[in-house]
Coordinates of C-alpha atoms and ligand atoms in Angstrom, one line a residue:
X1 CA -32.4 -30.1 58.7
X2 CA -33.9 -26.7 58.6
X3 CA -34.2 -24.6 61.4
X4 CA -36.8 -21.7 62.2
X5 CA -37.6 -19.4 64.8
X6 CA -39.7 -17.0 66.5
X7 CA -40.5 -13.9 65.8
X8 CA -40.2 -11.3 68.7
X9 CA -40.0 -7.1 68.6
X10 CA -40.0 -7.7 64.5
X11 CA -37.2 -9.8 64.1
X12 CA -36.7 -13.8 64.0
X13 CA -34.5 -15.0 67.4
X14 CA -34.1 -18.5 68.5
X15 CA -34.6 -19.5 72.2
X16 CA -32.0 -17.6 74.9
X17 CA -31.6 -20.9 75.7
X18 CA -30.7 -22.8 72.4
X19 CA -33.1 -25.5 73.2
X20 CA -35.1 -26.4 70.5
X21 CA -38.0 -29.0 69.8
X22 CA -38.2 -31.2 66.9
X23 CA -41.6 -31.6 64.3
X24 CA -41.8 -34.3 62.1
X25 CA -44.8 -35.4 59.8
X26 CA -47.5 -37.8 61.2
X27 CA -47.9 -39.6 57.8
X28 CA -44.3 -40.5 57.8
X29 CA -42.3 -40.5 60.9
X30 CA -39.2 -40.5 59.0
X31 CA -39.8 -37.1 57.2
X32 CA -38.2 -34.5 59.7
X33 CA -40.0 -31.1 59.2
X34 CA -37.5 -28.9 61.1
X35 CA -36.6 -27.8 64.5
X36 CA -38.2 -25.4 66.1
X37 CA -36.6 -22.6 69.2
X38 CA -38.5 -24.2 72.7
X39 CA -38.7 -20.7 73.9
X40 CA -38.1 -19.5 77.8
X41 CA -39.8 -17.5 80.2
X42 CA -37.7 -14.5 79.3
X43 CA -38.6 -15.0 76.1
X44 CA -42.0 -14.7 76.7
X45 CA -41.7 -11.9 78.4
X46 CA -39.4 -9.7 75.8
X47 CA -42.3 -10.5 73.6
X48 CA -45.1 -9.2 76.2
X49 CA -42.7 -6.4 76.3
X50 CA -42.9 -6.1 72.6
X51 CA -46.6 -6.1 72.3
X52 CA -46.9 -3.1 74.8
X53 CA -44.6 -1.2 73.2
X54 CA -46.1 -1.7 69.9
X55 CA -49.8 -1.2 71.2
X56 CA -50.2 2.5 70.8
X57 CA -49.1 3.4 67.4
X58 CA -51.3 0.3 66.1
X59 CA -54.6 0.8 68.5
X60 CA -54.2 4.8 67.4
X61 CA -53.7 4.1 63.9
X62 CA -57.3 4.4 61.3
X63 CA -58.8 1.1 61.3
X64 CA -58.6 1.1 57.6
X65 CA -55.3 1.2 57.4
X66 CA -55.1 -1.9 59.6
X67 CA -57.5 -3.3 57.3
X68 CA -55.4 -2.6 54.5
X69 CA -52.2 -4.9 55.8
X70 CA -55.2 -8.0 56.2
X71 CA -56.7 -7.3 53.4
X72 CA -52.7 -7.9 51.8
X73 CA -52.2 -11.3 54.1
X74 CA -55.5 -12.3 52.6
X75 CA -54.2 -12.2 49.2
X76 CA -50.8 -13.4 50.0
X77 CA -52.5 -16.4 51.5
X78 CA -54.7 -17.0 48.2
X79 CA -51.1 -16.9 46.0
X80 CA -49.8 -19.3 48.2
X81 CA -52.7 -21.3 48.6
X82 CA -51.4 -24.6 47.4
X83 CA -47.7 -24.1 49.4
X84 CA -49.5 -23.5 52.8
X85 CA -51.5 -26.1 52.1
X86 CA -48.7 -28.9 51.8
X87 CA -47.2 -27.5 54.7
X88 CA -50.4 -27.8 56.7
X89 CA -50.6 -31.9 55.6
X90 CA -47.2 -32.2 55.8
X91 CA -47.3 -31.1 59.4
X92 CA -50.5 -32.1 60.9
X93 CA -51.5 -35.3 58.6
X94 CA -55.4 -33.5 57.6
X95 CA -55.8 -34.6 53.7
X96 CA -54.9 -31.9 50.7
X97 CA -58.3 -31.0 50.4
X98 CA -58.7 -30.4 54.1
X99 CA -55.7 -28.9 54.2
X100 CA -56.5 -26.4 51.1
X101 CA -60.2 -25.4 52.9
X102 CA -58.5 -24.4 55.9
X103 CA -56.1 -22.4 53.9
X104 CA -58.9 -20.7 51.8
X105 CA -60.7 -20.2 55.3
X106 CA -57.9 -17.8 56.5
X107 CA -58.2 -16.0 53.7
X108 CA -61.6 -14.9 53.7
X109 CA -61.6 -14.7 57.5
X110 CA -58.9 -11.9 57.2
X111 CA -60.7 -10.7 53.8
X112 CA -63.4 -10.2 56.6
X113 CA -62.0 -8.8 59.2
X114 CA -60.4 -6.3 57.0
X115 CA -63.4 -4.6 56.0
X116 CA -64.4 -4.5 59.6
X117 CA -61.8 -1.9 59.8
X118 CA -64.6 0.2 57.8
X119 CA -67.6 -0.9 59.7
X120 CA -66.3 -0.8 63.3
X121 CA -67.6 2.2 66.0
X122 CA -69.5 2.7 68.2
X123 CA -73.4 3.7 69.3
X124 CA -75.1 7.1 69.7
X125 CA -77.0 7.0 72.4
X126 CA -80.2 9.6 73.2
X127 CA -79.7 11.6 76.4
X128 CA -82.4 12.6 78.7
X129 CA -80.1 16.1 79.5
X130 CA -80.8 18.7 77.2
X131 CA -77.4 19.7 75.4
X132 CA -75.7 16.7 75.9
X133 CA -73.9 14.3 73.5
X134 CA -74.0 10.6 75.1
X135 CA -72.1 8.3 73.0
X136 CA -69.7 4.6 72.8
X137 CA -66.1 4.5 72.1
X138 CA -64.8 0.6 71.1
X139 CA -61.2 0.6 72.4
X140 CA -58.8 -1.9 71.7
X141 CA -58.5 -4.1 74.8
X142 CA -54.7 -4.3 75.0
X143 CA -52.4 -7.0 74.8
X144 CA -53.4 -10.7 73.7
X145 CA -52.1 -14.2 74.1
X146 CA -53.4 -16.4 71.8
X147 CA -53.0 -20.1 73.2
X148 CA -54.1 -22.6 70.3
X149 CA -54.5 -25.9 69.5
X150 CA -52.9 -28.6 66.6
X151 CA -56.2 -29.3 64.7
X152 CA -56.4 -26.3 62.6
X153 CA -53.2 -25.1 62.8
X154 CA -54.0 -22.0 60.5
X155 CA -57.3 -21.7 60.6
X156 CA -57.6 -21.1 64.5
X157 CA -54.9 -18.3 65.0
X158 CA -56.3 -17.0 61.9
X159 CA -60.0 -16.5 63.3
X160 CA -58.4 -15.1 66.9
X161 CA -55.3 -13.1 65.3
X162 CA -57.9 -11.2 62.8
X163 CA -60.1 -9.2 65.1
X164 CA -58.1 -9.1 67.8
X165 CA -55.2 -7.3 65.1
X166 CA -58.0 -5.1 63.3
X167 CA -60.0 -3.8 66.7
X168 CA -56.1 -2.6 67.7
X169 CA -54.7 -5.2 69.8
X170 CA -51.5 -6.4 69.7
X171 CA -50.5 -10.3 69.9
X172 CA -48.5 -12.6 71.8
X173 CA -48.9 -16.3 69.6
X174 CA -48.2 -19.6 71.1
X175 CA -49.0 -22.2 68.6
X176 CA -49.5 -26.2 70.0
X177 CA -45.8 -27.9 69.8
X178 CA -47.2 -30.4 67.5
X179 CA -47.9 -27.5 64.5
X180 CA -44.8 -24.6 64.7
X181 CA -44.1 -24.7 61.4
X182 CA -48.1 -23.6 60.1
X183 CA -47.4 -21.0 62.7
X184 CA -44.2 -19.8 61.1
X185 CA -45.6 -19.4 57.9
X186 CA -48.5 -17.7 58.9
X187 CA -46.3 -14.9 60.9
X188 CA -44.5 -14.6 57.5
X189 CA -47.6 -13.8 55.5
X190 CA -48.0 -11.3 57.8
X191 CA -44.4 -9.7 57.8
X192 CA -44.5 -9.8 54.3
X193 CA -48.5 -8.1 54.4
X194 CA -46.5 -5.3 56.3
X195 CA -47.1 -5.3 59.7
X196 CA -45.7 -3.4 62.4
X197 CA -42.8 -4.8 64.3
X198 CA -44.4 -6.2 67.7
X199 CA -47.6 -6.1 66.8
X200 CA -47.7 -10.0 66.2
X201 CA -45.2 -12.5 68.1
X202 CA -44.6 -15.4 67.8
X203 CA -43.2 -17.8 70.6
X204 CA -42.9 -21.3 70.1
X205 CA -42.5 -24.0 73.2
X206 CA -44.1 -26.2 75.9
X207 CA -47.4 -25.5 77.1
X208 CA -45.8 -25.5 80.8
X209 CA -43.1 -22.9 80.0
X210 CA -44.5 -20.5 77.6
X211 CA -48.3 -21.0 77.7
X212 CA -47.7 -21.0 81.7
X213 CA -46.4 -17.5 81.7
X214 CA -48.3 -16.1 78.9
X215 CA -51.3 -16.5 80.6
X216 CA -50.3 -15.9 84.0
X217 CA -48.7 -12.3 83.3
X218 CA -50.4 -9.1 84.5
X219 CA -49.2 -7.4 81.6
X220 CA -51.8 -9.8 79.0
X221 CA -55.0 -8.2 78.9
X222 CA -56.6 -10.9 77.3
X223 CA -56.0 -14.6 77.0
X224 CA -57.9 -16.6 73.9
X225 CA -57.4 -20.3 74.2
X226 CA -58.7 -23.2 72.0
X227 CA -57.9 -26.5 73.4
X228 CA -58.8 -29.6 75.8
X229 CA -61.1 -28.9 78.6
X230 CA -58.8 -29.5 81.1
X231 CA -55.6 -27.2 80.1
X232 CA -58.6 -25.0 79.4
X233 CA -59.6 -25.0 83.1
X234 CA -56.5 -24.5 84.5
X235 CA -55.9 -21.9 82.6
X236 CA -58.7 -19.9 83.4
X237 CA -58.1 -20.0 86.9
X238 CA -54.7 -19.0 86.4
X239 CA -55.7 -15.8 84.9
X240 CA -58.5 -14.8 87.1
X241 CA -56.2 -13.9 89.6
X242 CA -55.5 -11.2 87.4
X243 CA -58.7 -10.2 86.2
X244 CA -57.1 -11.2 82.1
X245 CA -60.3 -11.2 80.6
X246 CA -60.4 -15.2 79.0
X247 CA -61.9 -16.7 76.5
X248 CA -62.1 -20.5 76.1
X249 CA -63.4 -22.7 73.1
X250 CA -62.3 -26.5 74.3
X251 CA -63.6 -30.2 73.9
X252 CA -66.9 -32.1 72.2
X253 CA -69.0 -35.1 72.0
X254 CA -71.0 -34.0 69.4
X255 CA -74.1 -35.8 68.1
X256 CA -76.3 -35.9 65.0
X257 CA -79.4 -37.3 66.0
X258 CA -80.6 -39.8 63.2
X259 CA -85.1 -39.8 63.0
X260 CA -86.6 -43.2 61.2
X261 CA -87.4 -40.8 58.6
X262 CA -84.7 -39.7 57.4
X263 CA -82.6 -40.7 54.1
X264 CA -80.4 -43.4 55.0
X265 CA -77.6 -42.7 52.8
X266 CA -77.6 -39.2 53.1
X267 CA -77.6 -40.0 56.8
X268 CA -74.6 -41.6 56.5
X269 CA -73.2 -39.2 54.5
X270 CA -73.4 -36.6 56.8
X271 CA -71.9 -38.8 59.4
X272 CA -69.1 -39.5 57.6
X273 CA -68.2 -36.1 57.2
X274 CA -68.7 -35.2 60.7
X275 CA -66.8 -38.1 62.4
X276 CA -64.0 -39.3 60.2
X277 CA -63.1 -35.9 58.2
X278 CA -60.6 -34.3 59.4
X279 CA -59.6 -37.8 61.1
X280 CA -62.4 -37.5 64.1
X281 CA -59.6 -34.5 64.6
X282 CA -62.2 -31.7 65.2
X283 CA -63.5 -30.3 68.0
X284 CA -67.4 -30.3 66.5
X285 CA -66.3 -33.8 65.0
X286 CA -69.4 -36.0 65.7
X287 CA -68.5 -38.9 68.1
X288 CA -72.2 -40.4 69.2
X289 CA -75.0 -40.9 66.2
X290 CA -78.4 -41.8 68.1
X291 CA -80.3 -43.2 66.3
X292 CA -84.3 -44.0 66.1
X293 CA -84.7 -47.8 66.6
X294 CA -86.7 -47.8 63.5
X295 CA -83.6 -46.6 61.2
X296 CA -80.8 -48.1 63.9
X297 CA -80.4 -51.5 62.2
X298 CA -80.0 -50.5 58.4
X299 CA -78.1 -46.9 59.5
X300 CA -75.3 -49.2 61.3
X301 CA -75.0 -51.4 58.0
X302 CA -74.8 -48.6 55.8
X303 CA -71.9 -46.6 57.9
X304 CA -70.3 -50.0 58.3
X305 CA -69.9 -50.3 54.6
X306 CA -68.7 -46.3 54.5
X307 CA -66.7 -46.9 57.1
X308 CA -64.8 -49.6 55.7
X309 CA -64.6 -48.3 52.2
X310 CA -62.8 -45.1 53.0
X311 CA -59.7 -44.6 51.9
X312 CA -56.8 -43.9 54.5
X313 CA -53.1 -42.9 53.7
X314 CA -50.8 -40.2 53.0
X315 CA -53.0 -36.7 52.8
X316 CA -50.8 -35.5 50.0
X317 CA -51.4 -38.8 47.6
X318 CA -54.5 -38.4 45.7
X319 CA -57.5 -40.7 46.3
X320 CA -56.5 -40.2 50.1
X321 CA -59.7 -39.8 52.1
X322 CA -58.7 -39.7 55.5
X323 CA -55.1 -38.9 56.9
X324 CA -53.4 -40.3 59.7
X325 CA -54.1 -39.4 63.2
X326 CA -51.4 -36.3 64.6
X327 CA -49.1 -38.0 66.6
X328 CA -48.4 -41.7 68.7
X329 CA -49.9 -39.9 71.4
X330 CA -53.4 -39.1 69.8
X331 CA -53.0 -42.8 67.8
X332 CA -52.5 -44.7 71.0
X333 CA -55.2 -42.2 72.5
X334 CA -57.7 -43.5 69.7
X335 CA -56.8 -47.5 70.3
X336 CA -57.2 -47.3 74.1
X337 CA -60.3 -46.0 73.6
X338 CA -61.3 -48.7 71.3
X339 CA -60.3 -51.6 74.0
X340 CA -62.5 -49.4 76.3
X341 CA -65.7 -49.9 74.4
X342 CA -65.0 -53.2 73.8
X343 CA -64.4 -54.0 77.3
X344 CA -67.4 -51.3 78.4
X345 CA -69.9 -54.3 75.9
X346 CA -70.2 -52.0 72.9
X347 CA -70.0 -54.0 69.9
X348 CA -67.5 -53.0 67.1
X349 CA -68.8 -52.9 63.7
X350 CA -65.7 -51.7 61.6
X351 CA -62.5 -50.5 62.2
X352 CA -60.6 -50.0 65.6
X353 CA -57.0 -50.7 64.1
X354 CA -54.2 -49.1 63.3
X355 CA -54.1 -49.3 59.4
X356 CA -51.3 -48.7 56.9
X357 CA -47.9 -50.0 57.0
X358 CA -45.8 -47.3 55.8
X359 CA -44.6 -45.7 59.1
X360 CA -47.6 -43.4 59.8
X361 CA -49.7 -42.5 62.7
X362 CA -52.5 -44.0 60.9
X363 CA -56.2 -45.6 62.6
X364 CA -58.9 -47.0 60.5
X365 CA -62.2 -45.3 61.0
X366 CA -64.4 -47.3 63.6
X367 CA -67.8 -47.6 64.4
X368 CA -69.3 -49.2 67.4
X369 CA -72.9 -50.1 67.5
X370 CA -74.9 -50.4 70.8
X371 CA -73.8 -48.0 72.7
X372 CA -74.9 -46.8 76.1
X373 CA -75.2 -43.4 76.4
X374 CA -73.3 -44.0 80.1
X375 CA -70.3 -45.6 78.5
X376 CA -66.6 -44.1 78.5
X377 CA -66.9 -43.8 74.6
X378 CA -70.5 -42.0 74.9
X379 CA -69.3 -39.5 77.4
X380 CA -65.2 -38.7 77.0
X381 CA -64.0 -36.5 74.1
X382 CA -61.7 -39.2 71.8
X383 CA -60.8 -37.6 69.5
X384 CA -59.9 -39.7 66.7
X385 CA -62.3 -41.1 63.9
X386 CA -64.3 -43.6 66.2
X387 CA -68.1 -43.2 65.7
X388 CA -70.5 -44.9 68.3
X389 CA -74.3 -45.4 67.5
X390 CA -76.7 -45.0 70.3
X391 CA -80.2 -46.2 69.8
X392 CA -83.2 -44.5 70.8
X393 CA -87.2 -44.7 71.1
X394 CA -88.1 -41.6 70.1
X395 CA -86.8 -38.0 70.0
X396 CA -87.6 -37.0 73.3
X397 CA -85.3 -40.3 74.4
X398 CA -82.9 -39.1 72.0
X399 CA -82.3 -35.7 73.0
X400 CA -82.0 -36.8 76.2
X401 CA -79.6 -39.3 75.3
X402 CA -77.8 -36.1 73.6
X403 CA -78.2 -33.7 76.4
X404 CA -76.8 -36.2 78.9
X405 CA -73.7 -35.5 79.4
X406 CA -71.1 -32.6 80.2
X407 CA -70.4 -31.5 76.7
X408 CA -72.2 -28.9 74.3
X409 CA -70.2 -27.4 71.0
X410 CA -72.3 -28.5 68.1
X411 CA -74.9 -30.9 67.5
X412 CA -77.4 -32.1 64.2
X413 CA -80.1 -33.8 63.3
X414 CA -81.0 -35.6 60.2
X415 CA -84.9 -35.4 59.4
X416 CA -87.8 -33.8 56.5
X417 CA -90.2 -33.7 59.7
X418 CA -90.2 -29.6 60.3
X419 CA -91.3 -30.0 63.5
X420 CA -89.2 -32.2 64.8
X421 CA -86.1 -30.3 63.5
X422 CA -87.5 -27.1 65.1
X423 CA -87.8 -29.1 68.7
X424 CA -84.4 -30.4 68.3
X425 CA -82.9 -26.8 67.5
X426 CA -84.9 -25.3 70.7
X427 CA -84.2 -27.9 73.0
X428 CA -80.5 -29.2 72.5
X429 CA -77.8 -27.9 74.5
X430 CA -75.3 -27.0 71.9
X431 CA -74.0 -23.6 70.6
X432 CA -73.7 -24.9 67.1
X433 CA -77.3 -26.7 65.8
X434 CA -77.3 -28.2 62.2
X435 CA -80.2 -29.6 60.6
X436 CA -79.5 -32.2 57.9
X437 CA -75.7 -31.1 58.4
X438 CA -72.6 -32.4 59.4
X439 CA -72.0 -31.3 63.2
X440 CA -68.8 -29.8 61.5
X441 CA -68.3 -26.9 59.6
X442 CA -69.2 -23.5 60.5
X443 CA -69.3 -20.3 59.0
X444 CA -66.6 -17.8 59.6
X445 CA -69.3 -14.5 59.9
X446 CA -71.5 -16.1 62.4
X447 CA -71.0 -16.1 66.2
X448 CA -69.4 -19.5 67.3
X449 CA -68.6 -21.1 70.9
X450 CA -69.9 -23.8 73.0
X451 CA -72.5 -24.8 76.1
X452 CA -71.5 -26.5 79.3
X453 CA -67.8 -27.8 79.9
X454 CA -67.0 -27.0 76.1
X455 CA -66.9 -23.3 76.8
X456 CA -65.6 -20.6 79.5
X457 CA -69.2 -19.5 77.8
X458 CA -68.1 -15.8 78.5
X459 CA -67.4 -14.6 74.7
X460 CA -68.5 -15.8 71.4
X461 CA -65.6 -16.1 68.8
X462 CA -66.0 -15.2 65.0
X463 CA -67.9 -12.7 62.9
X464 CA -69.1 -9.7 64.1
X465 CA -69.8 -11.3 67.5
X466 CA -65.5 -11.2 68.2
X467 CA -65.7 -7.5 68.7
X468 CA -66.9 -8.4 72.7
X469 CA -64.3 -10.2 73.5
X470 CA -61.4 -8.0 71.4
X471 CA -62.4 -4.5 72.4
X472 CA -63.6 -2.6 76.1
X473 CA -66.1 -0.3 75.7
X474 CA -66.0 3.7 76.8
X475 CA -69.1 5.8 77.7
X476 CA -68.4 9.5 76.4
X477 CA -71.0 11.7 77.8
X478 CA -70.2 15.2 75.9
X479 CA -72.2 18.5 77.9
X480 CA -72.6 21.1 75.6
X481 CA -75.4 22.9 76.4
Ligands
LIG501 P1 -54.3 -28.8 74.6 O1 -53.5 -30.0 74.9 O2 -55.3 -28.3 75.6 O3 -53.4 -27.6 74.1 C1 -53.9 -26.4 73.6 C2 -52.8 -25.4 73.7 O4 -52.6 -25.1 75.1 C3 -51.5 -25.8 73.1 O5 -50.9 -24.7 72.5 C4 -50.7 -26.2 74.4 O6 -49.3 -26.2 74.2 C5 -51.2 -25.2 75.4 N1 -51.0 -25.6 76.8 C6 -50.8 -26.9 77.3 N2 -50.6 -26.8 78.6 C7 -50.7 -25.5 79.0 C8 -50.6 -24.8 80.2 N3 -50.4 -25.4 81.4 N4 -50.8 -23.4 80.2 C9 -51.0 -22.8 79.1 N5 -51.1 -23.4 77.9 C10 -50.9 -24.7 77.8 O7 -55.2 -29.2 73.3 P2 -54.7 -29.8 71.9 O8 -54.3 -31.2 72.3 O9 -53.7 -29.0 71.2 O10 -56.0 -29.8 71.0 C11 -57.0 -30.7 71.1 C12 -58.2 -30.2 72.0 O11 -58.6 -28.9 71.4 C13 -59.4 -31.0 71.9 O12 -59.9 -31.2 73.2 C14 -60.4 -30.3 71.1 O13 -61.7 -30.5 71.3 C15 -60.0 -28.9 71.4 N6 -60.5 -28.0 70.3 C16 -61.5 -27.1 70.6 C17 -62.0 -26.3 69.6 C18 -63.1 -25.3 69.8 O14 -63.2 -24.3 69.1 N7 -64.0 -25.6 70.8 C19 -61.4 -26.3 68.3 C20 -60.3 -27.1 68.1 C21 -59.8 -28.0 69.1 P3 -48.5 -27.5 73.9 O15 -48.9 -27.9 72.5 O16 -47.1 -27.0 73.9 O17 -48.8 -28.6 74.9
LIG502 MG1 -52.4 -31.9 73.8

């Protein structure tokens, strides 16, 4: 069985301990993917030690030149487009296609991020002293621990490691057990792109053990976490204490909002793609579709039929339309959640199995109909390809319905009535709005982060926006008069 490792102060080390944690592939519980070090506390901390003492060569080298090495992990991801891909099903279960968009993603979010390294600076300011210079100085912030999740195993690092690497920081990277191996071949790209020794490390392990001390140490100057709400919370209290600036992206109940106007089937189409791609698996997957009364009855027939037609299996067979979900946990996760609605008096429409025979972690995709917006299934993040329809009056009753509750990552709305749209966009509580879009999907140079419990709401990620949360800001003010 193969056997990786992390990679600390430049080189690849297993655990001081030995331990190690197994990974094996969701679509077929038999395939064993590797093992993987279950790193320590020390280990954590020779690789804080390592980011320090990379952090002033990189954050005093020309940002250009840092560009240059993403620019070259951009284009070493494109060759091996197709190889991470198969990894990435392999490992987390998401379907070739997905698989290959979240591959192609990385690329062009380090494509973009390396030409920050030309755009970057920052402001001249005009001074109300004759013969003085007032000006901004964007300094890297310092060290960063990364803290991610399983659903986009490549994607997510990719979108934290790329400004914080290319605004000067150095990195500290603790991938989600479930997904080491994504994690190992991303650090590789970046060896290979030329990196700096201890300017990226990589430490595999438990949440408890090395995501514990990452984010408590006074030596992290910034933590950036994507995950569940209440890891997410405990986290940020953590590192408080030290004043680690943080940075939180966590859970959704996202809805698209369905008027009586709108184009059933394209309706559905849009709610397919937001609640079973990706296996429900996303955090802006859509999980409630309200639903004007008018449209409620033949909406629920259509997606029943959608639902039901889909095609689940193996992500790396073709035809495969939605993979399994990524693990027994999140599988048993989805079915419990099924027996709630059904005891809660929600009435299920399709679905709410587990499907396939051939040793996978596979669920069919479900949909409920009648829903209450006060229900377990209306309010808790699931997290699994389980779709419940709300019904509503009118759009007031349905962004109320929407706004109810303590979630607010993305949200969409499926209309041709301008007005409506616009009153939707102004008045939901979400930090991603779509109009006749999937809730998913977002694009890599716009700002991106959540309302309510989904977000610390302290710092947008992505784009240009990720320069606040990866940089601290100087005030120069130059007398020369
Ligand atoms: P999770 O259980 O919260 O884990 C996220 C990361 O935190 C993992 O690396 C995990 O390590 C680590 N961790 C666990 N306990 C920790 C602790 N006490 N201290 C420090 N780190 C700790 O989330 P998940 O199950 O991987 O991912 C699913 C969740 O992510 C969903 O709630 C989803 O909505 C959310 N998500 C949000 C976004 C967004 O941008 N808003 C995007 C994707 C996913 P282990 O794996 O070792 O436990
Ligand atoms: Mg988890």
């Amino acid at each position: 069985m193969p056997h990786f490792k992390n990679y600390i102060a430049g080189e690849w080390v297993d655990s001081s301990s030995g331990e190690t944690m197994e990974n094996r592939n969701p679509a077929d519980t038999d395939d064993v993917i590797g093992t993987f070090p279950a790193a320590t506390k020390a280990d954590v901390e020779r690789a804080i030690d390592a980011a320090n003492e990379a952090l002033p060569g990189w954050a005093n080298m020309p940002p250009p030149a840092r560009g240059a090495i993403l620019d070259k992990a951009s284009a070493i991801l494109d060759a091996r487009q197709d190889e991470l891909a198969r990894a990435l099903t392999r490992e987390e279960g998401k379907t070739f296609a997905e698989a290959k968009g979240e591959v192609l993603r990385a690329r062009d979010i380090f494509k973009y991020y390396a030409g920050e390294g030309w755009r970057m600076g920052g402001q001249v300011l005009p001074s109300n002293i004759t013969g003085e210079l007032l000006y901004t100085r964007r300094e890297a912030l310092g060290v960063i621990a990364l803290v991610t999740p399983w659903n986009f195993p490549i994607a997510i690092p990719v979108w934290k490691m790329a400004p914080a690497l290319i605004y000067g920081n150095t990195v500290v990277f603790k991938p989600a057990s479930l997904v080491p191996y994504s994690a190992v071949l991303l650090v590789e790209a970046l060896v290979e792109a030329g990196l700096p020794k201890g300017v990226v490390n990589l430490v595999t392990g438990s949440g408890r053990t090395v995501g514990d001390t990452l984010v408590g140490s006074k030596r992290i100057a910034g933590v950036s976490f994507t995950g569940s709400v209440s890891v997410g919370m405990g986290i940020y209290e953590k590192a408080m204490k030290n004043l680690t600036r943080v940075q939180l992206e966590m859970g959704g109940k996202n809805p698209t909002i369905v008027l009586k106007d709108a184009d059933i089937s394209k309706a559905v189409n849009i709610a397919v793609a937001g609640g079973f791609g990706l296996t429900g698996q996303a955090c802006t997957a859509t999980s409630r579709v309200i639903v004007e009364e008018g449209a409620a009855d033949a909406f629920a027939a259509a997606l029943t039929e959608a639902a039901r037609n889909l095609k689940v299996g193996n992500g790396l067979e073709s035809g495969v339309q939605m993979g399994p979900a990524v693990s027994e946990d999140q599988l048993q996760t989805d079915l419990d959640y099924v027996a709630v609605g059904q005891q809660e008096g929600a009435k299920l429409l399709a679905g709410g199995e587990q499907a396939g025979a051939n040793g996978g972690y596979y669920v069919q995709p479900t949909v409920f109909d009648h829903v209450e917006p006060q229900m377990r299934i209306a309010q808790e993040e699931i997290f699994g390809p389980v779709i419940g329809i709300i019904r509503a009056r009118n759009l007031d009753d349905a962004l109320e319905k929407a706004n109810g509750i303590g979630f607010g990552l993305s949200a969409s709305i499926v209309t041709n009535d301008l007005q409506q749209a616009f009153q939707f966009a102004n008045r939901i509580e979400a930090g991603v709005v779509k109009i006749n879009e999937p809730t998913t999907g977002l694009a890599l140079q716009a700002p991106f982060g959540g309302f309510k419990n989904s977000s610390a709401n302290t710092f947008k990620e992505q784009g240009q926006a990720a320069i606040e949360f990866y940089t601290r800001t100087k005030t120069v003010y130059v007398g020369h008069g």
